[in-house]
CSV table of C-alpha atoms in Angstrom, one decimal:
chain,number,residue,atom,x,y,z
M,473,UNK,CA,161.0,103.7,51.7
M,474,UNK,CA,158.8,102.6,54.4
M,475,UNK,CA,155.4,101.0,55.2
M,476,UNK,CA,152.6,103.8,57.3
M,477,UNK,CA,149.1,103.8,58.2
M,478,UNK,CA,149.0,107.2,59.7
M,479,UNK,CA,145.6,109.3,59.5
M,480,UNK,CA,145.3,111.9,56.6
M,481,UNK,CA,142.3,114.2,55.1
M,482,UNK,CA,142.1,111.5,51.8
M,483,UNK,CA,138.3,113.0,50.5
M,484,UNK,CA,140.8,116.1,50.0
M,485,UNK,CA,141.3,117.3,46.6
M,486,UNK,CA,142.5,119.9,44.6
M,487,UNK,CA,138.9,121.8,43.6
M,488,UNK,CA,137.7,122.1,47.3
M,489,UNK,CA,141.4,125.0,47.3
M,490,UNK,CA,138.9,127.0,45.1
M,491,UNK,CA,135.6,125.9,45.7
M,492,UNK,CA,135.2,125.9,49.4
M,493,UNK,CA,136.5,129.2,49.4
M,494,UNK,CA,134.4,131.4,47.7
M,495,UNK,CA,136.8,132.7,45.7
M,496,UNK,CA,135.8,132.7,42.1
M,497,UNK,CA,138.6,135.0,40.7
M,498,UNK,CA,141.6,132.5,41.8
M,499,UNK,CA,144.0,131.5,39.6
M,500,UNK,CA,143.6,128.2,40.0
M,501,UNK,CA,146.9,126.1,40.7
M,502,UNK,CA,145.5,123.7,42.7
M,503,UNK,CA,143.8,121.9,40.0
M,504,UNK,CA,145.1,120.0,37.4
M,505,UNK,CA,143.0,120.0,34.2
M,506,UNK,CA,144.6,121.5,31.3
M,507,UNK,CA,143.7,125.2,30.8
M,508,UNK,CA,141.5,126.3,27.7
M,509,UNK,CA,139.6,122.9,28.1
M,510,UNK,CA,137.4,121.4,26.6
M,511,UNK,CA,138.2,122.5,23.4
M,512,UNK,CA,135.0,124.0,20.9
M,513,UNK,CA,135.2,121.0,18.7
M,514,UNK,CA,134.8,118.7,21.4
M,515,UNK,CA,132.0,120.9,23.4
M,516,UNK,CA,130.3,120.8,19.7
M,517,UNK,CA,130.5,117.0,19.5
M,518,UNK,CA,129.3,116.6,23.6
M,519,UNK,CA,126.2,119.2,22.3
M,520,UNK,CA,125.5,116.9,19.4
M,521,UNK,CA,124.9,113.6,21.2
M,522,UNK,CA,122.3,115.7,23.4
M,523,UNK,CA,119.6,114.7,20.7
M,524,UNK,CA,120.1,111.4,21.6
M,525,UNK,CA,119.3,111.5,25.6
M,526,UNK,CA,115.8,109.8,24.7
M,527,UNK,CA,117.7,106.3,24.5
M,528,UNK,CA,119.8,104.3,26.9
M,529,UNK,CA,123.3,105.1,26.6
M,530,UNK,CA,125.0,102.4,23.5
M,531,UNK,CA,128.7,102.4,24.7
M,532,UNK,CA,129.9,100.0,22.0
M,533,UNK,CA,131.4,102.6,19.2
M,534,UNK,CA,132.9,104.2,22.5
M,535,UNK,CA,134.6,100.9,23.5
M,536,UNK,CA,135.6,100.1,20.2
M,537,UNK,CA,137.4,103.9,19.4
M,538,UNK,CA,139.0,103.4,23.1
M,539,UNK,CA,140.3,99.6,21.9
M,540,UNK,CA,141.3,100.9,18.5
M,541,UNK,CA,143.8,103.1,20.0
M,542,UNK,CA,145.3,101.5,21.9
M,543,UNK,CA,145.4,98.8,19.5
M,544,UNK,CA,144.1,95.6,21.9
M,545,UNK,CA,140.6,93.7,21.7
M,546,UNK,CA,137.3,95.2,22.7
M,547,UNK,CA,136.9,92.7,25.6
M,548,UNK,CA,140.0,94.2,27.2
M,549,UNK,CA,137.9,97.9,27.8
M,550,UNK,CA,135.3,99.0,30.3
M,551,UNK,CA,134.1,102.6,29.9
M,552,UNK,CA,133.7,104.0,33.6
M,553,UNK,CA,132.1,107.0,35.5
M,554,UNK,CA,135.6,108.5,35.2
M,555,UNK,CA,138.7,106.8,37.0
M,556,UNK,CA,137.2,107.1,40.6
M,557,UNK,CA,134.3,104.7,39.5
M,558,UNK,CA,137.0,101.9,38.6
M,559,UNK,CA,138.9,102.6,41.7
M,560,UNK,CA,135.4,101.6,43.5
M,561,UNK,CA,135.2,98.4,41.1
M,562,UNK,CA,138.3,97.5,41.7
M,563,UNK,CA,137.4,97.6,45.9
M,564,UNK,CA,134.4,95.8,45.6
M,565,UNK,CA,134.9,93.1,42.8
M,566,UNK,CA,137.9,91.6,42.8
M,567,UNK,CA,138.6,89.1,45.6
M,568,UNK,CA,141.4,91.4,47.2
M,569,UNK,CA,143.1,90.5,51.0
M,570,UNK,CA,146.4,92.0,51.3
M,571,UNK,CA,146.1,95.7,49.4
M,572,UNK,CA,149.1,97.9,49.4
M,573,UNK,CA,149.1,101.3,48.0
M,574,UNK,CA,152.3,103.2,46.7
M,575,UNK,CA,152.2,106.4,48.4
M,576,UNK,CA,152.6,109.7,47.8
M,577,UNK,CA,149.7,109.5,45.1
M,578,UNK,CA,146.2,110.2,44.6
M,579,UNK,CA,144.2,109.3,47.7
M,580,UNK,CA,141.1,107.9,45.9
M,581,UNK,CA,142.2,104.4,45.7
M,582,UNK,CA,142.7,104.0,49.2
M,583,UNK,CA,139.9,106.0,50.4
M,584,UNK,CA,138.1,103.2,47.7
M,585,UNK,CA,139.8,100.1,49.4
M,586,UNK,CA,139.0,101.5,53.2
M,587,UNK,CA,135.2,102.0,52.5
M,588,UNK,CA,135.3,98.5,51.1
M,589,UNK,CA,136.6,96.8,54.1
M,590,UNK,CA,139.7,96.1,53.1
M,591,UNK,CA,143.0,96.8,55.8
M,592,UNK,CA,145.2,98.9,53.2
M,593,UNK,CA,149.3,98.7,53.6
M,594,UNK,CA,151.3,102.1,52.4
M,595,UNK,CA,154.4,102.0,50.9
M,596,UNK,CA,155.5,105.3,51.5
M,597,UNK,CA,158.4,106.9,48.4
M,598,UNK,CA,161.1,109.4,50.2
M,599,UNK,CA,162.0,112.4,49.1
M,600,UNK,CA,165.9,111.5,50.1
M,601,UNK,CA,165.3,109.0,47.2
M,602,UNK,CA,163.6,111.1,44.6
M,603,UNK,CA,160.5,109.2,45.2
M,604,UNK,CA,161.5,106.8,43.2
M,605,UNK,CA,159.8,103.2,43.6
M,606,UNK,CA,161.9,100.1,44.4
M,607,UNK,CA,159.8,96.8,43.7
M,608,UNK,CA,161.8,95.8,46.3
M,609,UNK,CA,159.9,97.6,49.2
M,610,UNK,CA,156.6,96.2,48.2
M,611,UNK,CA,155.9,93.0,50.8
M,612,UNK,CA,155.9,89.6,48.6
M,613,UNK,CA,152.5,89.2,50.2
M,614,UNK,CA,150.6,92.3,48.4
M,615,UNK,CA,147.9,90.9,46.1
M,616,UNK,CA,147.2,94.0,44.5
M,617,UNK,CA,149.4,97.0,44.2
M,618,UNK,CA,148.2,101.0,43.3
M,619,UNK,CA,150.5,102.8,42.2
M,620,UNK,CA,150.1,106.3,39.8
M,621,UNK,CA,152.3,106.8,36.8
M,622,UNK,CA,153.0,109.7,36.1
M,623,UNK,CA,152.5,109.8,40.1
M,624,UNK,CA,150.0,112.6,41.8
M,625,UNK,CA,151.2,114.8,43.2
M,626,UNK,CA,155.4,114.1,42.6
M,627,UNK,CA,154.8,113.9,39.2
M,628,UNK,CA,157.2,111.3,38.9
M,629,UNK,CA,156.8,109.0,36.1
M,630,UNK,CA,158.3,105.5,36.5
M,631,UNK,CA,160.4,103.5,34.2
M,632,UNK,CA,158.0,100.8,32.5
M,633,UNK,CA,160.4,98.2,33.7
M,634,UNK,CA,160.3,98.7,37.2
M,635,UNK,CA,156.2,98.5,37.6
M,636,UNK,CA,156.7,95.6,35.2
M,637,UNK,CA,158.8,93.8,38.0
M,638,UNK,CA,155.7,95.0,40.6
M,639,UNK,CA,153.6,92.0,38.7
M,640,UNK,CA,153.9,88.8,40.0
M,641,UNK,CA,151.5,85.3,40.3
M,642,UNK,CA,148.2,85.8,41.9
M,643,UNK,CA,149.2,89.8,42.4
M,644,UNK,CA,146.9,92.3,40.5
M,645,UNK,CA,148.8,95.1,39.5
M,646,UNK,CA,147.1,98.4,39.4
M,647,UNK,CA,148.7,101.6,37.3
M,648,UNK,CA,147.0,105.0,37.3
M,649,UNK,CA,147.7,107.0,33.7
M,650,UNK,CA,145.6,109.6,34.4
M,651,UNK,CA,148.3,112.1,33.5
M,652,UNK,CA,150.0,110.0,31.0
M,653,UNK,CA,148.2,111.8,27.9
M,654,UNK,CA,150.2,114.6,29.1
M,655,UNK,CA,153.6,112.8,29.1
M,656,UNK,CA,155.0,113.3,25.3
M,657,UNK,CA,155.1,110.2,23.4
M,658,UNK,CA,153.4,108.6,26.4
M,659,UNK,CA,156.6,107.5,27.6
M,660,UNK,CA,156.6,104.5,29.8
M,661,UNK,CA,152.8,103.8,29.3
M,662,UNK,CA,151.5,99.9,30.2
M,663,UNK,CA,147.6,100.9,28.7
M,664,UNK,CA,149.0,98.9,24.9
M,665,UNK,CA,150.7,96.0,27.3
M,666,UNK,CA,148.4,92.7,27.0
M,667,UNK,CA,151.2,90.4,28.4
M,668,UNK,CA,151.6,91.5,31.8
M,669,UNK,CA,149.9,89.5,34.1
M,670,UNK,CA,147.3,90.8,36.7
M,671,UNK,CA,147.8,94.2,34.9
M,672,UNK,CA,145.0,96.7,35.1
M,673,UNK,CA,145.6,100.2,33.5
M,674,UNK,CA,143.1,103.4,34.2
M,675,UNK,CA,142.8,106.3,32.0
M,676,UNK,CA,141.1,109.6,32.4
M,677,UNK,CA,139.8,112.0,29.6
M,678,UNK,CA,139.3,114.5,32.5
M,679,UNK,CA,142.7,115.8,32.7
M,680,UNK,CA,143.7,116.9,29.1
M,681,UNK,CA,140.3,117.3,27.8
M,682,UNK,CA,138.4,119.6,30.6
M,683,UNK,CA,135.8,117.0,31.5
M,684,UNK,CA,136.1,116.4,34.9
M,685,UNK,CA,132.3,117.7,34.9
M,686,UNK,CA,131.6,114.6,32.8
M,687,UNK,CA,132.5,111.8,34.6
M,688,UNK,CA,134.5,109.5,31.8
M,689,UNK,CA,137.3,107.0,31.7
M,690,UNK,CA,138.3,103.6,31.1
M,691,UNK,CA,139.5,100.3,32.4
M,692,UNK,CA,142.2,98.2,30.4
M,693,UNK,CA,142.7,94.5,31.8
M,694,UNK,CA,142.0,90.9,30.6
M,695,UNK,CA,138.9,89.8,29.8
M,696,UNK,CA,138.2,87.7,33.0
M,697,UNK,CA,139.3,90.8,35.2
M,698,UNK,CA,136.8,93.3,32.9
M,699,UNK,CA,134.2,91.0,33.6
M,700,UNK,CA,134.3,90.5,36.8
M,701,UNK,CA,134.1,94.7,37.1
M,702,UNK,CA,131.7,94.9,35.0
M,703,UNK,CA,128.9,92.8,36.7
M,704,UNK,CA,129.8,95.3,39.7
M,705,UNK,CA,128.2,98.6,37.7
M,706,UNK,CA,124.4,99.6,37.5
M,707,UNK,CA,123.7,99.7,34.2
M,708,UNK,CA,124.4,102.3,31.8
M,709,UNK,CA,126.9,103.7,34.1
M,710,UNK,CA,128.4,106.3,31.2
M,711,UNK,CA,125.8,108.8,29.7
M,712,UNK,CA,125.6,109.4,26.0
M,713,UNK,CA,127.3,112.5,26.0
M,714,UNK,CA,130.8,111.1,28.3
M,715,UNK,CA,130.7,107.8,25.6
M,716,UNK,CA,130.0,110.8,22.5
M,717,UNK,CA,133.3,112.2,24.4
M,718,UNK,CA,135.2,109.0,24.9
M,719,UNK,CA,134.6,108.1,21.1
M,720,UNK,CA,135.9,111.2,19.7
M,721,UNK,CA,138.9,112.2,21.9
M,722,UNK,CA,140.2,108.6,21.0
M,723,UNK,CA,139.9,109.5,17.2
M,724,UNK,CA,143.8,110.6,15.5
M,725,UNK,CA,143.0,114.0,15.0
M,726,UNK,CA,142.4,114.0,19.0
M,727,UNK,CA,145.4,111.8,19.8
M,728,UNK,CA,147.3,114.3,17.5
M,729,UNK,CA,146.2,117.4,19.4
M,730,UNK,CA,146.7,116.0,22.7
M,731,UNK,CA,150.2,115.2,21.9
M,732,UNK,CA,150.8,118.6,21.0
M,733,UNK,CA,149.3,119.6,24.3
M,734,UNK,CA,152.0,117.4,25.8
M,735,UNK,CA,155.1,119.2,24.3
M,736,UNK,CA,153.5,122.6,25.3
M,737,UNK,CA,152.9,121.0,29.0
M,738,UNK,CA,157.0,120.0,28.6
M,739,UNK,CA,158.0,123.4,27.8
M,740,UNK,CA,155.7,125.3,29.8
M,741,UNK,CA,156.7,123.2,33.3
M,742,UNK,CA,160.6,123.5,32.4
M,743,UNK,CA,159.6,127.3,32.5
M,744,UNK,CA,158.2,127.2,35.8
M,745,UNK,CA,160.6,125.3,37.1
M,746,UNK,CA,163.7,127.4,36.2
M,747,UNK,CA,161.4,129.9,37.9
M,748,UNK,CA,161.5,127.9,40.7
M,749,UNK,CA,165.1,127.6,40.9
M,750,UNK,CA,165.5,131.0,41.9
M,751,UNK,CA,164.0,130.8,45.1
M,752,UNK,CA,166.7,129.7,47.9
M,753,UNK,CA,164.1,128.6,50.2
M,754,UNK,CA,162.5,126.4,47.5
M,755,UNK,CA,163.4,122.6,46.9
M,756,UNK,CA,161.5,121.1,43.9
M,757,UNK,CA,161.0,117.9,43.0
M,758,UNK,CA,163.5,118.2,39.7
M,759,UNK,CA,162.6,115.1,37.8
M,760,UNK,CA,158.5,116.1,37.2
M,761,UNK,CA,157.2,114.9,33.9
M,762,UNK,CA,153.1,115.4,34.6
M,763,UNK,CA,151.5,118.9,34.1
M,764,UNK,CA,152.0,119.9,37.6
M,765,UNK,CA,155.3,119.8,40.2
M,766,UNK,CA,155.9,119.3,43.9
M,767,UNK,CA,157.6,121.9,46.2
M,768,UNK,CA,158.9,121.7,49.7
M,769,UNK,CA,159.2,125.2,51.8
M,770,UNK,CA,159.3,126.5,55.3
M,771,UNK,CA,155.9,127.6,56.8
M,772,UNK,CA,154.2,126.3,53.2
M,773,UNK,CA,150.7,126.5,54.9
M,774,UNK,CA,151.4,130.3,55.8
M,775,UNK,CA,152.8,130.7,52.3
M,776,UNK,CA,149.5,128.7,50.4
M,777,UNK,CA,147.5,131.3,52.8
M,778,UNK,CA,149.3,134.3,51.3
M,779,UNK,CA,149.1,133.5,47.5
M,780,UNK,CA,145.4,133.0,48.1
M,781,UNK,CA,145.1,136.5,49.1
M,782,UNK,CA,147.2,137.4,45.8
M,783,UNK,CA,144.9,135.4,43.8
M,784,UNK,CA,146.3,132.3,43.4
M,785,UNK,CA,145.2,129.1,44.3
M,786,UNK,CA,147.5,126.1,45.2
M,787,UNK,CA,147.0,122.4,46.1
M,788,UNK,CA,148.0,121.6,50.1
M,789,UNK,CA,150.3,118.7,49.9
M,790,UNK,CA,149.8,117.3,53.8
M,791,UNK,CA,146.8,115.5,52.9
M,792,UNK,CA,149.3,113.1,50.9
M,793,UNK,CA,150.5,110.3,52.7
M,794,UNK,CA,154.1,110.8,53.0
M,795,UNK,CA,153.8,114.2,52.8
M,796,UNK,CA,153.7,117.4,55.3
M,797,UNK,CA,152.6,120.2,56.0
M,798,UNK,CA,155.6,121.8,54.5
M,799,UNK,CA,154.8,120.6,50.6
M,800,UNK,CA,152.4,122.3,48.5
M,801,UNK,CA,151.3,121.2,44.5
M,802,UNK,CA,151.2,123.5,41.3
M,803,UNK,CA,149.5,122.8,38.1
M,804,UNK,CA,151.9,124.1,35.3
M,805,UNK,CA,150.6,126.6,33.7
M,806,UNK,CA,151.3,128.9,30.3
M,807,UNK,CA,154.3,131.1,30.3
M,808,UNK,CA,152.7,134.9,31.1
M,809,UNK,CA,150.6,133.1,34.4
M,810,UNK,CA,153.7,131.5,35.5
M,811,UNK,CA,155.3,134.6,35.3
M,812,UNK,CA,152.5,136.2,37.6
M,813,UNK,CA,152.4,133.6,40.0
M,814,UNK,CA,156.2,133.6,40.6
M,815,UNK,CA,155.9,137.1,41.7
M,816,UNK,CA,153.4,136.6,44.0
M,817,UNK,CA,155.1,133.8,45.2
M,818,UNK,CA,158.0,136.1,45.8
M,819,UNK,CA,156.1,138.5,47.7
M,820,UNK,CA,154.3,135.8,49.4
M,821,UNK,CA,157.8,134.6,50.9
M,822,UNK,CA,158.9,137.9,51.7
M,823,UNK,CA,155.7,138.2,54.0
M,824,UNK,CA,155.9,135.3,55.4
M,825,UNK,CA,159.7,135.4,56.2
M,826,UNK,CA,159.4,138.9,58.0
């Protein structure tokens, strides 16, 4: 592990691969909302809470379906534009000095923290050591820690314990789940966790439920810290029909299907990855438990080039601190795409390599 400040592109993400390009026909790899999303039932329920656009948004059944399952008070939950609004929050409300960000992860928080004002520190994972996190390597004097679990774009997912030794007095510890819906069993999840100190959790519904179009997540933290974020939104920050989402995709019969999503995620990246395996000028990161894994190659940009003209789409990794221009990111996909893409990805190689 080390500490870096070098320059990358961090207003890159994984929808400008298919957007910028025109290119409407793309499989899309580079993105990494679940396929088949959002389901009809849930597109039903967003169409129902359209009759109800004539008055302010009323996030309080929202709040209280997002408390209830996760089982902790309602003064513990703050309903957000999605998880890039709290990432601003976070910047602008809480008295932060020494920031460090865990790196290779999502960009957004540290893109957040810089237009703030804020001097951010990186501690920067290795690929030599799995990009796995030693609590060690974060300086004593951080007073806020990011850090993503499952991890964008490793898709590493942490032991509990070890971002549980990350919390210490006067720190605020900050763990991105917005992948942990698609971990089964949420393994290693803090979101339940009330006795952690300084702990703040995010959560996404844009991942698993195909609403990145809607803007909607949530914030778990004490009471003091929710406040302090909350006075920092406009009002009604979350429209009817994100809080009509964010009510019923924390119902059981959600919960149940999204679980079920996870084990299909499970099986379908273990596919992709034996897939991978094949390939001798391939190294993957093994150990992925989120719906997308990491893959290191010769010439990867001339390779990302290639599939695109094959009709796939997948996610440059350089714009990752910690990463080069040697790593690209793929969403996991069913079985019979997979299958497709690994071809092209064979042909793509072969082109490149003569």
């Amino acid at each position: 592990m080390r500490t870096h400040s070098d320059a990358h592109d961090l207003r890159h993400h994984g929808d400008s691969e298919v957007r910028d390009h025109g290119c409407g026909d793309l499989v899309d790899l580079a993105v990494n909302v679940r396929t088949g999303t959002p389901p009809d039932w849930l597109k039903a329920h967003i169409a129902d809470s359209l009759s109800s656009l004539a008055a302010y948004p009323d996030g309080r059944a929202a709040r209280a379906a997002v408390a209830a399952r996760h089982g902790i008070p309602e003064e513990r939950v703050l309903l957000t534009a999605g998880a890039a609004e709290a990432f601003v929050l976070i910047a602008r409300a809480l008295p932060v000095r020494r920031p460090v960000v865990v790196h290779p992860q999502f960009t957004e928080p540290e893109a957040a923290l810089r237009d703030a004002g804020h001097t951010v520190q990186r501690v920067v994972l290795c690929e030599k050591d799995g990009f796995r996190l030693d609590p060690a390597a974060v300086p004593d004097t951080a007073d806020l820690v990011m850090v993503g679990n499952p991890t964008n774009p490793t898709s590493i997912l942490h032991p509990a314990g070890t971002l549980e030794a990350l919390a210490a007095p006067g720190r605020t510890l900050v763990v991105d789940e917005a992948f942990m819906d698609a971990v089964p069993d949420e393994r290693e999840a803090l979101a339940d966790r009330t006795d952690i100190p300084g702990l703040i959790v995010l959560r996404s519904l844009t991942k698993t439920w195909g609403l990145a179009g809607l803007r909607i997540g949530y914030v778990l933290a004490g009471p003091e810290t929710i406040g302090l974020l909350e006075r920092a939104q406009p009002l009604w920050p979350v429209s009817t029909p994100a809080l009509a989402a964010a009510e019923v995709c924390s119902a059981a019969a959600a919960l149940t299907e999204a679980a079920r999503a996870a084990h299909r995620i499970a099986a379908d990246r273990a596919h992709l990855l034996a897939g991978l395996a094949e390939f001798d000028e391939i190294r993957v990161v093994e150990a992925a438990e989120g719906p997308f894994v990491l893959v290191r190659m010769e010439r990867a940009d001339e390779v990302r080039a290639r599939l695109r003209r094959l009709g796939f789409a997948a996610r440059r990794g350089d714009t990752f601190p910690g990463l080069g221009t040697d790593w690209l990111r793929l969403a996991v996909r069913d079985r019979a795409t997979t299958n497709r893409f690994l071809q092209a990805l064979d042909q793509a190689l072969t082109a490149v390599g003569d």
